[in-house]
Amino acid sequence: MAQGTEGTSDARSAAHAQPPTATDAVTPIPAHVEPRAGDPLVLGSGARVVTSTDPQAVAIAVLVAGRMERASDRSIAVVHEDDGSPGAVVLRLADAAAVGLPPGTDAGLAQEAYRLEVTDRSVVLTAVAGAGLLNAARTLQQLAEPGEAPGTWLVARQLVVDVPRFAWRGLCLDVARHFFGVDVLRRVVDVMASLKLNVLHLHLTDDQGWRIDVPSRPELADVSGKTAVGDDPGGFYTAQDWTQLLAYAESRHITVVPEIDLPGHVNAALHAVGELTPGGRPARAYTGIDVGFSRLHADLPATRPFLRDVLGDVAAMTPGPWVHIGGDEVLTMEPAEYRTLVRAAVEELAAAGKTVVGWQEIASALDGAEGDGPGRAALEEALAGAIVQYWDEREGAEEVTRAADQGARVILSPATRVYLDMRYDAATPVGLDWAGHVEVRDSYDWEPLEVLPGVPADRVLGVEAALWTETVRTAEDLFLLLLPRLAAVAEVAWSPAARRDWEAFRRRLPRQTRRWTEEGYTWYPSPQVPWSH
Ligand code: TNX
């Protein structure tokens, strides 16, 4: 039993609680946890955040102190000089060796890695970069157990050294079928951040709506921002909304990847821009949920300028390195025309300095370059550097494997595992079921490197869940589908395979759901999880 340090009321409040180690409390489970003997650390009235003056560390220190303040109703100082008295949360930037990373750790992953060491006086968070410090802070938040005195926390003595397995840990959210405003996206970002996810891919355009205002083509959002599935209210992000959202995500080390879906899934564009249709007349608005019927036309003069304007604007509005071009489910186009249009999009984005991401269908359009114009070398490089997102396990494995052989990197989004728009079971009130029912265990119990056995491990960039919103009309529905499955996907993407264990994961889940309830999120009480444990 914890004794506490004699004499302080904070310490007395520690006497009955026994806080957990990261192995029992933290999702995704950290790579390495060593419990240490001794009384827990008490963060009470003397609690403060100690940081160097490095701006990256200061930014995280301010976030941590703010969170502690909200939870304790007391002001938490951020200081640069410290007297060493008990109760310090210390943030340090250091090199990979000081974090405890094995030599040869991938430099990108090392940026997100951290060390967390708890003694009876302090908890020291060490990382190579701000991203790692933020991850350490998230782990600390999950470890801290409220003490008996209000506004105090206990943290078990331990050492955690943690590094992500995959660099890309994402969520694709469809805001085209139904629109969700920046307020909802902030809450999505918060829950992603707490699970150490780092990519928010927004499916911004589809047959039913166009959700981003681009300066060169204001009619797109003006006209097709209004529509949505089932004639529900539409909406779109203004340039200002977009900037604010990106800044919010960036401060949590989440990169936003905008998707402009083409050359199919474009009815909203055809509805707003008549010159994109063969007859020159705007297409009728579409608010159903069929897929595969709409398309651009390579031989229309308006098509290439449209691609240049829209992709150029989106690239310019988005500081991150990636733009997603969709490319999925084009059911009414010959391969040659599909190839022409995909390559045109890749070329525009390469000119704008972006790396292209596309659904698995683009794999067939990536190989071999033709012509010998001035842009040829750049196009070849862009095609070879593209990222292919695998989703439909019924087809495409061969094409994706071939693209990976030629240099493409692969993101895994197998629908039977991580399509979080699939119902959990037949009784789930929202969702689809074309890929079957996807229970929490389905989202958890799979091995990414077995999905495409022909793709070498070093070509697999990561894992991304997807939430399509044909049937999702409210934030409550959205989070019901997301949680708790997103936690399962996060652990698949972050934790070493050897640390993953369904029994342990499901026993840890109620700690997460308790927090989600406190924060006002809906979530699905799956019968697979021992809630009363
Ligand atoms: C397939 S996944 C689609 C989406 C649908 C989704 C519904 C993908 C690249 N295309 O257009 O919304 O299924 O689950």
Short mmCIF file of N, CA, C and O and ligand atoms in Angstrom, two decimals, residues 174 177 203 206 259 261 265 291 326-329 359-361 389 391-392 394 415 419 421-422 432 434-435 466 468-470, ligand 1:
data_model
loop_
_atom_site.label_atom_id
_atom_site.label_comp_id
_atom_site.label_asym_id
_atom_site.label_seq_id
_atom_site.Cartn_x
_atom_site.Cartn_y
_atom_site.Cartn_z
N ASP A 174 -15.44 11.26 -43.83
CA ASP A 174 -16.22 11.72 -44.98
C ASP A 174 -17.11 12.88 -44.52
O ASP A 174 -18.09 12.67 -43.80
N ARG A 177 -20.66 13.43 -47.70
CA ARG A 177 -22.03 12.89 -47.70
C ARG A 177 -22.87 13.63 -46.68
O ARG A 177 -24.00 14.02 -46.93
N HIS A 203 -12.32 13.63 -46.44
CA HIS A 203 -12.91 13.37 -47.75
C HIS A 203 -13.86 14.54 -48.04
O HIS A 203 -15.00 14.56 -47.60
N ASP A 206 -17.56 14.84 -52.98
CA ASP A 206 -18.13 13.60 -53.50
C ASP A 206 -19.34 13.97 -54.34
O ASP A 206 -19.56 15.15 -54.63
N GLU A 259 -8.78 15.55 -49.23
CA GLU A 259 -9.05 14.70 -50.40
C GLU A 259 -10.03 15.39 -51.32
O GLU A 259 -11.14 15.77 -50.92
N ASP A 261 -11.85 14.10 -54.42
CA ASP A 261 -12.03 12.80 -55.07
C ASP A 261 -12.27 12.99 -56.57
O ASP A 261 -13.16 13.73 -56.98
N HIS A 265 -16.83 10.15 -58.48
CA HIS A 265 -17.35 10.79 -57.26
C HIS A 265 -17.36 12.32 -57.40
O HIS A 265 -17.06 13.03 -56.45
N VAL A 291 -22.87 4.82 -55.73
CA VAL A 291 -21.51 5.25 -56.06
C VAL A 291 -21.18 4.85 -57.50
O VAL A 291 -21.84 3.98 -58.08
N GLY A 326 -8.29 10.74 -54.20
CA GLY A 326 -9.38 9.77 -54.34
C GLY A 326 -9.00 8.71 -55.37
O GLY A 326 -8.09 7.92 -55.16
N GLY A 327 -9.72 8.73 -56.48
CA GLY A 327 -9.42 7.77 -57.55
C GLY A 327 -10.23 6.49 -57.46
O GLY A 327 -10.09 5.59 -58.31
N ASP A 328 -11.13 6.40 -56.49
CA ASP A 328 -11.86 5.15 -56.26
C ASP A 328 -13.11 5.05 -57.13
O ASP A 328 -13.67 6.05 -57.56
N GLU A 329 -13.50 3.79 -57.33
CA GLU A 329 -14.82 3.45 -57.84
C GLU A 329 -15.27 4.25 -59.07
O GLU A 329 -16.34 4.85 -59.06
N TRP A 359 -6.69 6.24 -53.39
CA TRP A 359 -7.22 4.91 -53.08
C TRP A 359 -6.57 3.87 -54.01
O TRP A 359 -5.99 4.23 -55.04
N GLN A 360 -6.71 2.62 -53.66
CA GLN A 360 -5.94 1.55 -54.32
C GLN A 360 -6.09 1.54 -55.84
O GLN A 360 -5.18 1.12 -56.55
N GLU A 361 -7.22 2.03 -56.34
CA GLU A 361 -7.46 2.00 -57.78
C GLU A 361 -6.38 2.76 -58.56
O GLU A 361 -6.12 2.45 -59.72
N GLN A 389 -3.62 3.73 -50.96
CA GLN A 389 -4.41 3.34 -49.78
C GLN A 389 -5.29 2.15 -50.14
O GLN A 389 -6.22 2.27 -50.95
N TRP A 391 -8.10 -0.58 -49.57
CA TRP A 391 -9.34 -0.65 -48.78
C TRP A 391 -10.21 -1.83 -49.12
O TRP A 391 -10.84 -2.43 -48.27
N ASP A 392 -10.27 -2.21 -50.43
CA ASP A 392 -11.23 -3.22 -50.87
C ASP A 392 -10.54 -4.55 -51.03
O ASP A 392 -9.85 -4.80 -52.02
N ARG A 394 -11.59 -7.29 -51.77
CA ARG A 394 -12.12 -8.18 -52.80
C ARG A 394 -11.28 -8.11 -54.07
O ARG A 394 -11.42 -8.95 -54.95
N ALA A 415 -11.36 -2.84 -45.29
CA ALA A 415 -12.72 -2.47 -44.89
C ALA A 415 -13.28 -3.38 -43.80
O ALA A 415 -13.99 -2.92 -42.91
N TYR A 419 -13.19 -0.12 -41.49
CA TYR A 419 -14.26 0.74 -42.01
C TYR A 419 -15.26 0.94 -40.88
O TYR A 419 -16.13 0.11 -40.63
N ASP A 421 -17.64 2.80 -40.60
CA ASP A 421 -19.05 3.03 -40.94
C ASP A 421 -19.81 1.71 -41.03
O ASP A 421 -21.04 1.73 -41.20
N MET A 422 -19.12 0.58 -40.91
CA MET A 422 -19.83 -0.70 -40.86
C MET A 422 -20.50 -0.82 -39.49
O MET A 422 -19.92 -0.41 -38.47
N LEU A 432 -23.45 1.04 -42.46
CA LEU A 432 -23.67 0.16 -43.61
C LEU A 432 -23.17 -1.23 -43.24
O LEU A 432 -22.66 -1.44 -42.13
N TRP A 434 -21.86 -3.51 -46.12
CA TRP A 434 -21.37 -4.22 -47.30
C TRP A 434 -20.08 -4.99 -47.03
O TRP A 434 -19.81 -5.98 -47.70
N ALA A 435 -19.29 -4.57 -46.03
CA ALA A 435 -18.08 -5.33 -45.69
C ALA A 435 -18.33 -6.21 -44.46
O ALA A 435 -17.40 -6.71 -43.84
N ALA A 466 -11.52 4.45 -41.54
CA ALA A 466 -12.34 5.34 -42.37
C ALA A 466 -13.77 5.35 -41.84
O ALA A 466 -14.31 4.32 -41.43
N TRP A 468 -17.25 6.66 -43.31
CA TRP A 468 -18.09 7.23 -44.38
C TRP A 468 -19.42 7.60 -43.77
O TRP A 468 -19.89 6.94 -42.83
N THR A 469 -20.03 8.64 -44.31
CA THR A 469 -21.16 9.21 -43.57
C THR A 469 -22.49 9.19 -44.33
O THR A 469 -23.35 10.03 -44.08
N GLU A 470 -22.65 8.22 -45.23
CA GLU A 470 -23.95 8.13 -45.92
C GLU A 470 -25.10 8.10 -44.92
O GLU A 470 -26.14 8.73 -45.15
C1 TNX B 1 -16.57 2.70 -50.48
S1 TNX B 1 -13.83 3.33 -49.73
C2 TNX B 1 -16.21 3.98 -50.86
C3 TNX B 1 -17.00 5.13 -50.39
C4 TNX B 1 -18.21 4.69 -49.62
C5 TNX B 1 -17.86 3.55 -48.71
C6 TNX B 1 -18.99 3.12 -47.83
C7 TNX B 1 -13.88 4.07 -50.97
C8 TNX B 1 -12.60 4.46 -51.46
N1 TNX B 1 -15.06 4.29 -51.54
O1 TNX B 1 -17.37 5.95 -51.47
O2 TNX B 1 -18.66 5.78 -48.89
O3 TNX B 1 -17.43 2.47 -49.48
O4 TNX B 1 -18.56 2.18 -46.90
#
